[in-house]
Every structure is written in structure tokens, then in C-alpha cells.
Amino acid sequence: MVFITGRNKRSIPDHFDKAYELETELEKKGKTATLEILRSILPPHISCVFIRQTEALGLGHAVLCAKPVIGNEPFAVLLADDLVEDGNRGCTKQLVDLFAEQQSSILAVEPVAHEETDKYGIVSIEPQTDRIGKLQAIVEKPKPEDSPSDLGVIGRYILTPAIFEKLEHIGTGAGGEIQLTDGIAELLNDETVLSYQFEGKRYDCGSKLGYLIANVEHGLLHADLKDDFLDYLKKLVL
Ligand code: G1P
């Protein structure tokens, strides 16, 4: 896993690091269940690389920061402020399975409210199946009246390494930032790019309300907490 983070984000590498002191304490006290949860944060076969994006030059630039680590391999991009609840097969897994068949870049998409197209990368597609489309165009945060469709990109992508060369040359776009969307638009000139309407529900944790909703709904799905949490919520709203 390659994390691209910025200033004041040290808690992220700390979260994925081994917590020696805490583990020792829990072992001493015989708290094996808690110890197991702590140890399961990072599966043993995964290693982490942390890269600092020293200037906030945009999502495209953040992805480009990973180039020295990724090299010439396809890779997944996960924007951590989009949380996807999927029930059984994770959204990224859905994209990975489709990539295994198609060997093309894939963007996870969902229909968005027409008046909110200016919050998303928006695609126009040629439908291939119910869920899969072939991208015709992609534009970053168009006004509703200029938007080519109401199909918005969410923060899950599989990209071929050809994207890096595009990101190196596109320059700044919407909001004065180097946009991943613009790199993908360039990639479309050379390669097929697919859209995939994923199975699951996306939570926009980048907005205050979306973050609150994600917390409540996740609380209500939590095996140990859901019953007590539901009782609490019922009392609160009655
Ligand atoms: C980014 C992308 C946008 C995408 C969105 C998904 O925007 O630039 O194309 O639709 O993530 O969450 P941001 O939300 O970071 O402004």
C-alpha cells in the first residue's frame, strides 16, 4: 500500500505501525481478543510505503508522487474520503476482477444528482452492459448545464501505468490543480477506459454531513454495537 499524505498526517503511518508498547501491555493483561484486533490492522503480507506530497498541487499530482514506487504496473487508487459499504465484494475487488478480464483502466461511477455535477468528475459513456460502459469523455466538476451526463466518478480507480506520462504533461486544470480527470481524458486518446457502476453504497466522508451519516450507518452495521446503538438512537429521536 502506497500512502500519499501531506503535512500533519503523522497519525496515519502511526496507525499502520506496530504498537509495541500497547501490545506488550495487552499481552501482560491477557487481553487476547483486543490484541488480535490490534494485530489485524495490517495483514502480515502487506507492506506500507509513505510518500509526502509536499505541495497541495492536486489529485493528479498526488498520484504522480507514487510513480517511483509503482513503476510499470497497473494500480488501484483509493480516495480515503470516499467510503464504500458493499456487503460482500469490496468495490476495489469488483474493479480488480473486471480488470483481470478486460486489462483496461476502470473508474467506479454512480449516478449523482444533476445539481451536484460540479462536485465530481463526470463521464459520458457508451454502455456495454448494465454496469460497464466505455468512456467517451470525462470532465472535472462541470456546471450542471454543461455536464455531459449525471454519471459521477467516485474515489476508486484502476489505472494503467500509462497515466503517469499523461500526468507529467497535462499542467494545471480546474481549480488551478493537476487533475487526475485531465490525465484520464488524455489516456482516452490512446487506450480504452471503462466505467463500472459498482455494487454498494458510497459515503462522502469529505463533507461534514456525509461523514456523520457514514458514522451512524456503520455503527448500525457493527456486530457488537448495533443493538445498543439503535436503542440509543431511538431514544434520542423519540
Ligand atoms: C476528486 C476527483 C473527482 C471525483 C471525486 C470523487 O474530487 O477530482 O473527479 O469525482 O474525487 O470523490 P474531490 O472530491 O477530491 O474534490
PDB file of C-alpha atoms and ligand atoms in Angstrom:
ATOM      1  CA  MET A   1       0.000   0.000   0.000  1.00  0.00           C
ATOM      2  CA  VAL A   2       1.358   3.363  -1.002  1.00  0.00           C
ATOM      3  CA  PHE A   3       0.023   6.272   1.034  1.00  0.00           C
ATOM      4  CA  ILE A   4       0.309   9.784  -0.342  1.00  0.00           C
ATOM      5  CA  THR A   5      -0.150  12.139   2.570  1.00  0.00           C
ATOM      6  CA  GLY A   6       0.608  15.735   3.439  1.00  0.00           C
ATOM      7  CA  ARG A   7       1.688  17.822   6.405  1.00  0.00           C
ATOM      8  CA  ASN A   8       0.306  16.980   9.848  1.00  0.00           C
ATOM      9  CA  LYS A   9      -0.796  13.481   8.829  1.00  0.00           C
ATOM     10  CA  ARG A  10       1.670  11.531  11.003  1.00  0.00           C
ATOM     11  CA  SER A  11      -1.183   9.708  12.721  1.00  0.00           C
ATOM     12  CA  ILE A  12      -1.700   7.711   9.500  1.00  0.00           C
ATOM     13  CA  PRO A  13       1.717   5.967   9.443  1.00  0.00           C
ATOM     14  CA  ASP A  14       1.433   5.587  13.226  1.00  0.00           C
ATOM     15  CA  HIS A  15      -1.912   3.806  12.836  1.00  0.00           C
ATOM     16  CA  PHE A  16      -0.389   1.211  10.497  1.00  0.00           C
ATOM     17  CA  ASP A  17       2.821   0.791  12.532  1.00  0.00           C
ATOM     18  CA  LYS A  18       3.438  -1.934  15.104  1.00  0.00           C
ATOM     19  CA  ALA A  19       2.312  -0.716  18.536  1.00  0.00           C
ATOM     20  CA  TYR A  20       4.973  -2.465  20.668  1.00  0.00           C
ATOM     21  CA  GLU A  21       4.126  -0.807  23.997  1.00  0.00           C
ATOM     22  CA  LEU A  22       0.400  -1.388  23.662  1.00  0.00           C
ATOM     23  CA  GLU A  23       0.870  -4.998  22.504  1.00  0.00           C
ATOM     24  CA  THR A  24       3.137  -5.725  25.487  1.00  0.00           C
ATOM     25  CA  GLU A  25       0.598  -4.232  27.897  1.00  0.00           C
ATOM     26  CA  LEU A  26      -2.279  -6.219  26.398  1.00  0.00           C
ATOM     27  CA  GLU A  27      -0.218  -9.425  26.481  1.00  0.00           C
ATOM     28  CA  LYS A  28       0.651  -8.865  30.141  1.00  0.00           C
ATOM     29  CA  LYS A  29      -3.028  -8.372  30.995  1.00  0.00           C
ATOM     30  CA  GLY A  30      -4.094 -11.397  28.936  1.00  0.00           C
ATOM     31  CA  LYS A  31      -6.405  -9.287  26.747  1.00  0.00           C
ATOM     32  CA  THR A  32      -6.040 -11.583  23.751  1.00  0.00           C
ATOM     33  CA  ALA A  33      -9.206 -10.519  21.877  1.00  0.00           C
ATOM     34  CA  THR A  34      -8.157  -6.852  21.873  1.00  0.00           C
ATOM     35  CA  LEU A  35      -4.619  -7.874  20.958  1.00  0.00           C
ATOM     36  CA  GLU A  36      -5.921  -9.739  17.923  1.00  0.00           C
ATOM     37  CA  ILE A  37      -7.896  -6.723  16.726  1.00  0.00           C
ATOM     38  CA  LEU A  38      -4.792  -4.566  17.102  1.00  0.00           C
ATOM     39  CA  ARG A  39      -2.656  -7.028  15.155  1.00  0.00           C
ATOM     40  CA  SER A  40      -5.209  -7.369  12.350  1.00  0.00           C
ATOM     41  CA  ILE A  41      -4.999  -3.686  11.330  1.00  0.00           C
ATOM     42  CA  LEU A  42      -2.349  -4.580   8.780  1.00  0.00           C
ATOM     43  CA  PRO A  43      -2.399  -8.090   7.260  1.00  0.00           C
ATOM     44  CA  PRO A  44       1.088  -9.669   7.570  1.00  0.00           C
ATOM     45  CA  HIS A  45       1.706  -9.880   3.808  1.00  0.00           C
ATOM     46  CA  ILE A  46       1.152  -6.147   3.257  1.00  0.00           C
ATOM     47  CA  SER A  47       3.933  -3.589   3.464  1.00  0.00           C
ATOM     48  CA  CYS A  48       3.356   0.157   3.504  1.00  0.00           C
ATOM     49  CA  VAL A  49       5.196   2.952   1.759  1.00  0.00           C
ATOM     50  CA  PHE A  50       4.505   6.537   2.840  1.00  0.00           C
ATOM     51  CA  ILE A  51       5.168   9.410   0.480  1.00  0.00           C
ATOM     52  CA  ARG A  52       4.709  13.049   1.328  1.00  0.00           C
ATOM     53  CA  GLN A  53       3.071  15.335  -1.184  1.00  0.00           C
ATOM     54  CA  THR A  54       4.855  18.483  -0.058  1.00  0.00           C
ATOM     55  CA  GLU A  55       2.614  20.872  -2.003  1.00  0.00           C
ATOM     56  CA  ALA A  56      -1.154  20.553  -2.491  1.00  0.00           C
ATOM     57  CA  LEU A  57      -0.958  20.538  -6.288  1.00  0.00           C
ATOM     58  CA  GLY A  58      -3.983  18.308  -6.869  1.00  0.00           C
ATOM     59  CA  LEU A  59      -5.099  14.688  -7.082  1.00  0.00           C
ATOM     60  CA  GLY A  60      -3.263  14.089 -10.359  1.00  0.00           C
ATOM     61  CA  HIS A  61      -0.055  15.295  -8.746  1.00  0.00           C
ATOM     62  CA  ALA A  62      -0.675  13.081  -5.700  1.00  0.00           C
ATOM     63  CA  VAL A  63      -0.994  10.045  -7.972  1.00  0.00           C
ATOM     64  CA  LEU A  64       2.161  11.072  -9.821  1.00  0.00           C
ATOM     65  CA  CYS A  65       4.027  11.112  -6.486  1.00  0.00           C
ATOM     66  CA  ALA A  66       3.556   7.303  -6.413  1.00  0.00           C
ATOM     67  CA  LYS A  67       5.273   6.739  -9.769  1.00  0.00           C
ATOM     68  CA  PRO A  68       8.720   5.795  -8.353  1.00  0.00           C
ATOM     69  CA  VAL A  69       7.112   3.068  -6.232  1.00  0.00           C
ATOM     70  CA  ILE A  70       4.533   1.771  -8.732  1.00  0.00           C
ATOM     71  CA  GLY A  71       6.787   1.623 -11.790  1.00  0.00           C
ATOM     72  CA  ASN A  72       5.293  -0.056 -14.860  1.00  0.00           C
ATOM     73  CA  GLU A  73       2.368  -1.840 -13.199  1.00  0.00           C
ATOM     74  CA  PRO A  74      -1.386  -1.272 -13.184  1.00  0.00           C
ATOM     75  CA  PHE A  75      -2.541   0.008  -9.789  1.00  0.00           C
ATOM     76  CA  ALA A  76      -5.637   0.958  -7.811  1.00  0.00           C
ATOM     77  CA  VAL A  77      -6.320   4.458  -6.486  1.00  0.00           C
ATOM     78  CA  LEU A  78      -8.477   4.757  -3.364  1.00  0.00           C
ATOM     79  CA  LEU A  79      -9.524   8.204  -2.166  1.00  0.00           C
ATOM     80  CA  ALA A  80      -9.895   7.730   1.550  1.00  0.00           C
ATOM     81  CA  ASP A  81     -12.683  10.285   1.949  1.00  0.00           C
ATOM     82  CA  ASP A  82     -14.984   8.046  -0.108  1.00  0.00           C
ATOM     83  CA  LEU A  83     -16.081   5.070   1.961  1.00  0.00           C
ATOM     84  CA  VAL A  84     -17.908   2.267   0.146  1.00  0.00           C
ATOM     85  CA  GLU A  85     -20.077  -0.219   2.006  1.00  0.00           C
ATOM     86  CA  ASP A  86     -20.552  -3.236  -0.189  1.00  0.00           C
ATOM     87  CA  GLY A  87     -21.931  -6.116   1.832  1.00  0.00           C
ATOM     88  CA  ASN A  88     -19.777  -8.845   0.336  1.00  0.00           C
ATOM     89  CA  ARG A  89     -17.397  -7.965  -2.522  1.00  0.00           C
ATOM     90  CA  GLY A  90     -15.470  -4.731  -1.917  1.00  0.00           C
ATOM     91  CA  CYS A  91     -15.657  -2.001  -4.546  1.00  0.00           C
ATOM     92  CA  THR A  92     -11.930  -2.224  -5.328  1.00  0.00           C
ATOM     93  CA  LYS A  93     -12.234  -6.019  -5.586  1.00  0.00           C
ATOM     94  CA  GLN A  94     -15.074  -5.549  -8.103  1.00  0.00           C
ATOM     95  CA  LEU A  95     -12.778  -3.322 -10.185  1.00  0.00           C
ATOM     96  CA  VAL A  96      -9.829  -5.720  -9.841  1.00  0.00           C
ATOM     97  CA  ASP A  97     -11.966  -8.658 -11.031  1.00  0.00           C
ATOM     98  CA  LEU A  98     -13.110  -6.661 -14.058  1.00  0.00           C
ATOM     99  CA  PHE A  99      -9.537  -5.576 -14.791  1.00  0.00           C
ATOM    100  CA  ALA A 100      -8.461  -9.231 -14.786  1.00  0.00           C
ATOM    101  CA  GLU A 101     -10.910  -9.786 -17.668  1.00  0.00           C
ATOM    102  CA  GLN A 102     -10.501  -6.508 -19.579  1.00  0.00           C
ATOM    103  CA  GLN A 103      -6.943  -5.250 -18.893  1.00  0.00           C
ATOM    104  CA  SER A 104      -8.161  -1.626 -19.225  1.00  0.00           C
ATOM    105  CA  SER A 105      -8.273   1.287 -16.825  1.00  0.00           C
ATOM    106  CA  ILE A 106     -11.589   1.332 -14.922  1.00  0.00           C
ATOM    107  CA  LEU A 107     -13.367   4.079 -12.993  1.00  0.00           C
ATOM    108  CA  ALA A 108     -16.052   3.341 -10.390  1.00  0.00           C
ATOM    109  CA  VAL A 109     -19.082   5.537 -11.116  1.00  0.00           C
ATOM    110  CA  GLU A 110     -22.572   6.188  -9.782  1.00  0.00           C
ATOM    111  CA  PRO A 111     -25.490   8.412 -10.830  1.00  0.00           C
ATOM    112  CA  VAL A 112     -25.309  11.748  -8.981  1.00  0.00           C
ATOM    113  CA  ALA A 113     -27.905  14.492  -8.504  1.00  0.00           C
ATOM    114  CA  HIS A 114     -27.971  16.720 -11.590  1.00  0.00           C
ATOM    115  CA  GLU A 115     -27.424  19.868  -9.497  1.00  0.00           C
ATOM    116  CA  GLU A 116     -24.295  18.295  -7.967  1.00  0.00           C
ATOM    117  CA  THR A 117     -22.284  17.519 -11.116  1.00  0.00           C
ATOM    118  CA  ASP A 118     -19.862  20.282 -10.102  1.00  0.00           C
ATOM    119  CA  LYS A 119     -18.656  18.114  -7.189  1.00  0.00           C
ATOM    120  CA  TYR A 120     -17.426  15.221  -9.372  1.00  0.00           C
ATOM    121  CA  GLY A 121     -15.503  14.075 -12.368  1.00  0.00           C
ATOM    122  CA  ILE A 122     -18.347  13.367 -14.824  1.00  0.00           C
ATOM    123  CA  VAL A 123     -18.179  10.812 -17.637  1.00  0.00           C
ATOM    124  CA  SER A 124     -20.102  10.201 -20.807  1.00  0.00           C
ATOM    125  CA  ILE A 125     -20.141   6.570 -21.832  1.00  0.00           C
ATOM    126  CA  GLU A 126     -21.200   4.088 -24.456  1.00  0.00           C
ATOM    127  CA  PRO A 127     -22.986   1.389 -22.401  1.00  0.00           C
ATOM    128  CA  GLN A 128     -21.551  -2.140 -22.783  1.00  0.00           C
ATOM    129  CA  THR A 129     -23.591  -3.968 -20.132  1.00  0.00           C
ATOM    130  CA  ASP A 130     -25.858  -2.847 -17.245  1.00  0.00           C
ATOM    131  CA  ARG A 131     -22.855  -1.846 -15.188  1.00  0.00           C
ATOM    132  CA  ILE A 132     -19.991  -1.446 -17.652  1.00  0.00           C
ATOM    133  CA  GLY A 133     -19.511   1.485 -20.012  1.00  0.00           C
ATOM    134  CA  LYS A 134     -16.837   2.563 -22.470  1.00  0.00           C
ATOM    135  CA  LEU A 135     -15.724   6.107 -21.697  1.00  0.00           C
ATOM    136  CA  GLN A 136     -16.294   8.678 -24.435  1.00  0.00           C
ATOM    137  CA  ALA A 137     -15.324  11.733 -22.395  1.00  0.00           C
ATOM    138  CA  ILE A 138     -14.545  12.833 -18.837  1.00  0.00           C
ATOM    139  CA  VAL A 139     -14.644  16.338 -17.402  1.00  0.00           C
ATOM    140  CA  GLU A 140     -13.809  17.636 -13.929  1.00  0.00           C
ATOM    141  CA  LYS A 141     -16.625  19.284 -11.962  1.00  0.00           C
ATOM    142  CA  PRO A 142     -18.752  20.688 -14.813  1.00  0.00           C
ATOM    143  CA  LYS A 143     -21.673  23.012 -14.016  1.00  0.00           C
ATOM    144  CA  PRO A 144     -24.996  21.117 -14.332  1.00  0.00           C
ATOM    145  CA  GLU A 145     -25.831  22.973 -17.564  1.00  0.00           C
ATOM    146  CA  ASP A 146     -22.507  21.961 -19.154  1.00  0.00           C
ATOM    147  CA  SER A 147     -22.357  18.413 -17.814  1.00  0.00           C
ATOM    148  CA  PRO A 148     -22.182  15.602 -20.406  1.00  0.00           C
ATOM    149  CA  SER A 149     -24.234  13.298 -18.098  1.00  0.00           C
ATOM    150  CA  ASP A 150     -25.124  12.701 -14.448  1.00  0.00           C
ATOM    151  CA  LEU A 151     -22.691   9.819 -14.026  1.00  0.00           C
ATOM    152  CA  GLY A 152     -20.089  10.774 -11.422  1.00  0.00           C
ATOM    153  CA  VAL A 153     -16.704   9.206 -10.693  1.00  0.00           C
ATOM    154  CA  ILE A 154     -16.183   8.100  -7.095  1.00  0.00           C
ATOM    155  CA  GLY A 155     -12.818   7.652  -5.412  1.00  0.00           C
ATOM    156  CA  ARG A 156     -11.983   4.160  -6.702  1.00  0.00           C
ATOM    157  CA  TYR A 157      -9.953   3.676  -9.879  1.00  0.00           C
ATOM    158  CA  ILE A 158      -7.775   1.071 -11.551  1.00  0.00           C
ATOM    159  CA  LEU A 159      -5.249   2.731 -13.837  1.00  0.00           C
ATOM    160  CA  THR A 160      -2.623   1.512 -16.255  1.00  0.00           C
ATOM    161  CA  PRO A 161       0.866   2.995 -15.744  1.00  0.00           C
ATOM    162  CA  ALA A 162       0.451   4.976 -18.995  1.00  0.00           C
ATOM    163  CA  ILE A 163      -1.365   7.542 -16.808  1.00  0.00           C
ATOM    164  CA  PHE A 164       1.953   8.731 -15.321  1.00  0.00           C
ATOM    165  CA  GLU A 165       3.288  10.068 -18.614  1.00  0.00           C
ATOM    166  CA  LYS A 166      -0.024  11.924 -19.141  1.00  0.00           C
ATOM    167  CA  LEU A 167       0.061  13.433 -15.640  1.00  0.00           C
ATOM    168  CA  GLU A 168       3.606  14.646 -16.204  1.00  0.00           C
ATOM    169  CA  HIS A 169       2.498  16.751 -19.160  1.00  0.00           C
ATOM    170  CA  ILE A 170      -1.073  17.984 -18.614  1.00  0.00           C
ATOM    171  CA  GLY A 171      -0.366  21.061 -16.489  1.00  0.00           C
ATOM    172  CA  THR A 172      -2.958  22.622 -14.203  1.00  0.00           C
ATOM    173  CA  GLY A 173      -6.710  22.364 -14.823  1.00  0.00           C
ATOM    174  CA  ALA A 174      -9.868  23.071 -12.782  1.00  0.00           C
ATOM    175  CA  GLY A 175      -9.133  24.896  -9.518  1.00  0.00           C
ATOM    176  CA  GLY A 176      -5.520  25.504 -10.609  1.00  0.00           C
ATOM    177  CA  GLU A 177      -4.650  21.887  -9.737  1.00  0.00           C
ATOM    178  CA  ILE A 178      -3.144  18.982 -11.661  1.00  0.00           C
ATOM    179  CA  GLN A 179      -6.314  16.915 -12.132  1.00  0.00           C
ATOM    180  CA  LEU A 180      -6.404  13.134 -12.376  1.00  0.00           C
ATOM    181  CA  THR A 181      -9.509  13.636 -14.539  1.00  0.00           C
ATOM    182  CA  ASP A 182      -7.472  15.538 -17.150  1.00  0.00           C
ATOM    183  CA  GLY A 183      -4.845  12.774 -17.192  1.00  0.00           C
ATOM    184  CA  ILE A 184      -7.603  10.199 -17.778  1.00  0.00           C
ATOM    185  CA  ALA A 185      -9.033  12.362 -20.600  1.00  0.00           C
ATOM    186  CA  GLU A 186      -5.598  12.225 -22.260  1.00  0.00           C
ATOM    187  CA  LEU A 187      -5.336   8.472 -21.674  1.00  0.00           C
ATOM    188  CA  LEU A 188      -8.597   8.071 -23.600  1.00  0.00           C
ATOM    189  CA  ASN A 189      -6.780   9.152 -26.771  1.00  0.00           C
ATOM    190  CA  ASP A 190      -4.557   6.052 -26.574  1.00  0.00           C
ATOM    191  CA  GLU A 191      -6.419   3.402 -24.565  1.00  0.00           C
ATOM    192  CA  THR A 192      -9.867   2.105 -23.728  1.00  0.00           C
ATOM    193  CA  VAL A 193     -11.067   3.322 -20.336  1.00  0.00           C
ATOM    194  CA  LEU A 194     -14.107   1.659 -18.764  1.00  0.00           C
ATOM    195  CA  SER A 195     -16.656   2.872 -16.232  1.00  0.00           C
ATOM    196  CA  TYR A 196     -18.203   0.496 -13.754  1.00  0.00           C
ATOM    197  CA  GLN A 197     -21.370   1.101 -11.738  1.00  0.00           C
ATOM    198  CA  PHE A 198     -20.253  -0.638  -8.581  1.00  0.00           C
ATOM    199  CA  GLU A 199     -22.437  -2.649  -6.201  1.00  0.00           C
ATOM    200  CA  GLY A 200     -22.630  -0.990  -2.815  1.00  0.00           C
ATOM    201  CA  LYS A 201     -23.255   2.343  -1.138  1.00  0.00           C
ATOM    202  CA  ARG A 202     -20.817   5.209  -1.145  1.00  0.00           C
ATOM    203  CA  TYR A 203     -20.440   7.641   1.731  1.00  0.00           C
ATOM    204  CA  ASP A 204     -18.928  11.037   1.050  1.00  0.00           C
ATOM    205  CA  CYS A 205     -16.799  11.484   4.162  1.00  0.00           C
ATOM    206  CA  GLY A 206     -15.320  14.653   2.656  1.00  0.00           C
ATOM    207  CA  SER A 207     -18.472  16.563   3.670  1.00  0.00           C
ATOM    208  CA  LYS A 208     -19.480  17.076   7.297  1.00  0.00           C
ATOM    209  CA  LEU A 209     -22.958  15.621   6.813  1.00  0.00           C
ATOM    210  CA  GLY A 210     -21.644  12.687   4.766  1.00  0.00           C
ATOM    211  CA  TYR A 211     -19.110  11.920   7.490  1.00  0.00           C
ATOM    212  CA  LEU A 212     -21.810  11.921  10.174  1.00  0.00           C
ATOM    213  CA  ILE A 213     -24.083   9.697   8.076  1.00  0.00           C
ATOM    214  CA  ALA A 214     -21.211   7.240   7.474  1.00  0.00           C
ATOM    215  CA  ASN A 215     -20.545   7.009  11.216  1.00  0.00           C
ATOM    216  CA  VAL A 216     -24.193   6.403  12.099  1.00  0.00           C
ATOM    217  CA  GLU A 217     -24.789   3.814   9.372  1.00  0.00           C
ATOM    218  CA  HIS A 218     -21.544   1.996  10.136  1.00  0.00           C
ATOM    219  CA  GLY A 219     -22.440   1.967  13.812  1.00  0.00           C
ATOM    220  CA  LEU A 220     -25.722   0.322  12.861  1.00  0.00           C
ATOM    221  CA  LEU A 221     -23.859  -2.398  10.933  1.00  0.00           C
ATOM    222  CA  HIS A 222     -21.343  -3.137  13.691  1.00  0.00           C
ATOM    223  CA  ALA A 223     -21.843  -6.680  15.035  1.00  0.00           C
ATOM    224  CA  ASP A 224     -21.122  -5.832  18.693  1.00  0.00           C
ATOM    225  CA  LEU A 225     -22.592  -2.338  18.865  1.00  0.00           C
ATOM    226  CA  LYS A 226     -25.583  -2.194  16.540  1.00  0.00           C
ATOM    227  CA  ASP A 227     -28.300  -3.195  19.034  1.00  0.00           C
ATOM    228  CA  ASP A 228     -27.261  -0.809  21.806  1.00  0.00           C
ATOM    229  CA  PHE A 229     -26.595   1.941  19.273  1.00  0.00           C
ATOM    230  CA  LEU A 230     -30.049   1.520  17.723  1.00  0.00           C
ATOM    231  CA  ASP A 231     -31.671   1.703  21.182  1.00  0.00           C
ATOM    232  CA  TYR A 232     -29.738   4.873  21.862  1.00  0.00           C
ATOM    233  CA  LEU A 233     -30.757   6.448  18.547  1.00  0.00           C
ATOM    234  CA  LYS A 234     -34.423   5.542  19.049  1.00  0.00           C
ATOM    235  CA  LYS A 235     -34.445   7.188  22.485  1.00  0.00           C
ATOM    236  CA  LEU A 236     -32.690  10.212  21.074  1.00  0.00           C
ATOM    237  CA  VAL A 237     -35.133  10.923  18.288  1.00  0.00           C
ATOM    238  CA  LEU A 238     -38.416   9.966  20.003  1.00  0.00           C
TER     239      LEU A 238
HETATM  240  C1  G1P B   1     -11.973  14.016  -6.612  1.00  0.00           C
HETATM  241  C2  G1P B   1     -11.855  13.949  -8.129  1.00  0.00           C
HETATM  242  C3  G1P B   1     -13.244  13.872  -8.773  1.00  0.00           C
HETATM  243  C4  G1P B   1     -14.004  12.687  -8.185  1.00  0.00           C
HETATM  244  C5  G1P B   1     -14.075  12.811  -6.650  1.00  0.00           C
HETATM  245  C6  G1P B   1     -14.693  11.560  -6.036  1.00  0.00           C
HETATM  246  O1  G1P B   1     -12.566  15.256  -6.268  1.00  0.00           O
HETATM  247  O2  G1P B   1     -11.140  15.081  -8.587  1.00  0.00           O
HETATM  248  O3  G1P B   1     -13.106  13.723 -10.163  1.00  0.00           O
HETATM  249  O4  G1P B   1     -15.305  12.646  -8.731  1.00  0.00           O
HETATM  250  O5  G1P B   1     -12.750  12.949  -6.101  1.00  0.00           O
HETATM  251  O6  G1P B   1     -14.836  11.701  -4.651  1.00  0.00           O
HETATM  252  P1  G1P B   1     -12.555  15.829  -4.755  1.00  0.00           P
HETATM  253  O7  G1P B   1     -13.724  15.172  -4.060  1.00  0.00           O
HETATM  254  O8  G1P B   1     -11.251  15.449  -4.143  1.00  0.00           O
HETATM  255  O9  G1P B   1     -12.740  17.307  -4.891  1.00  0.00           O
END
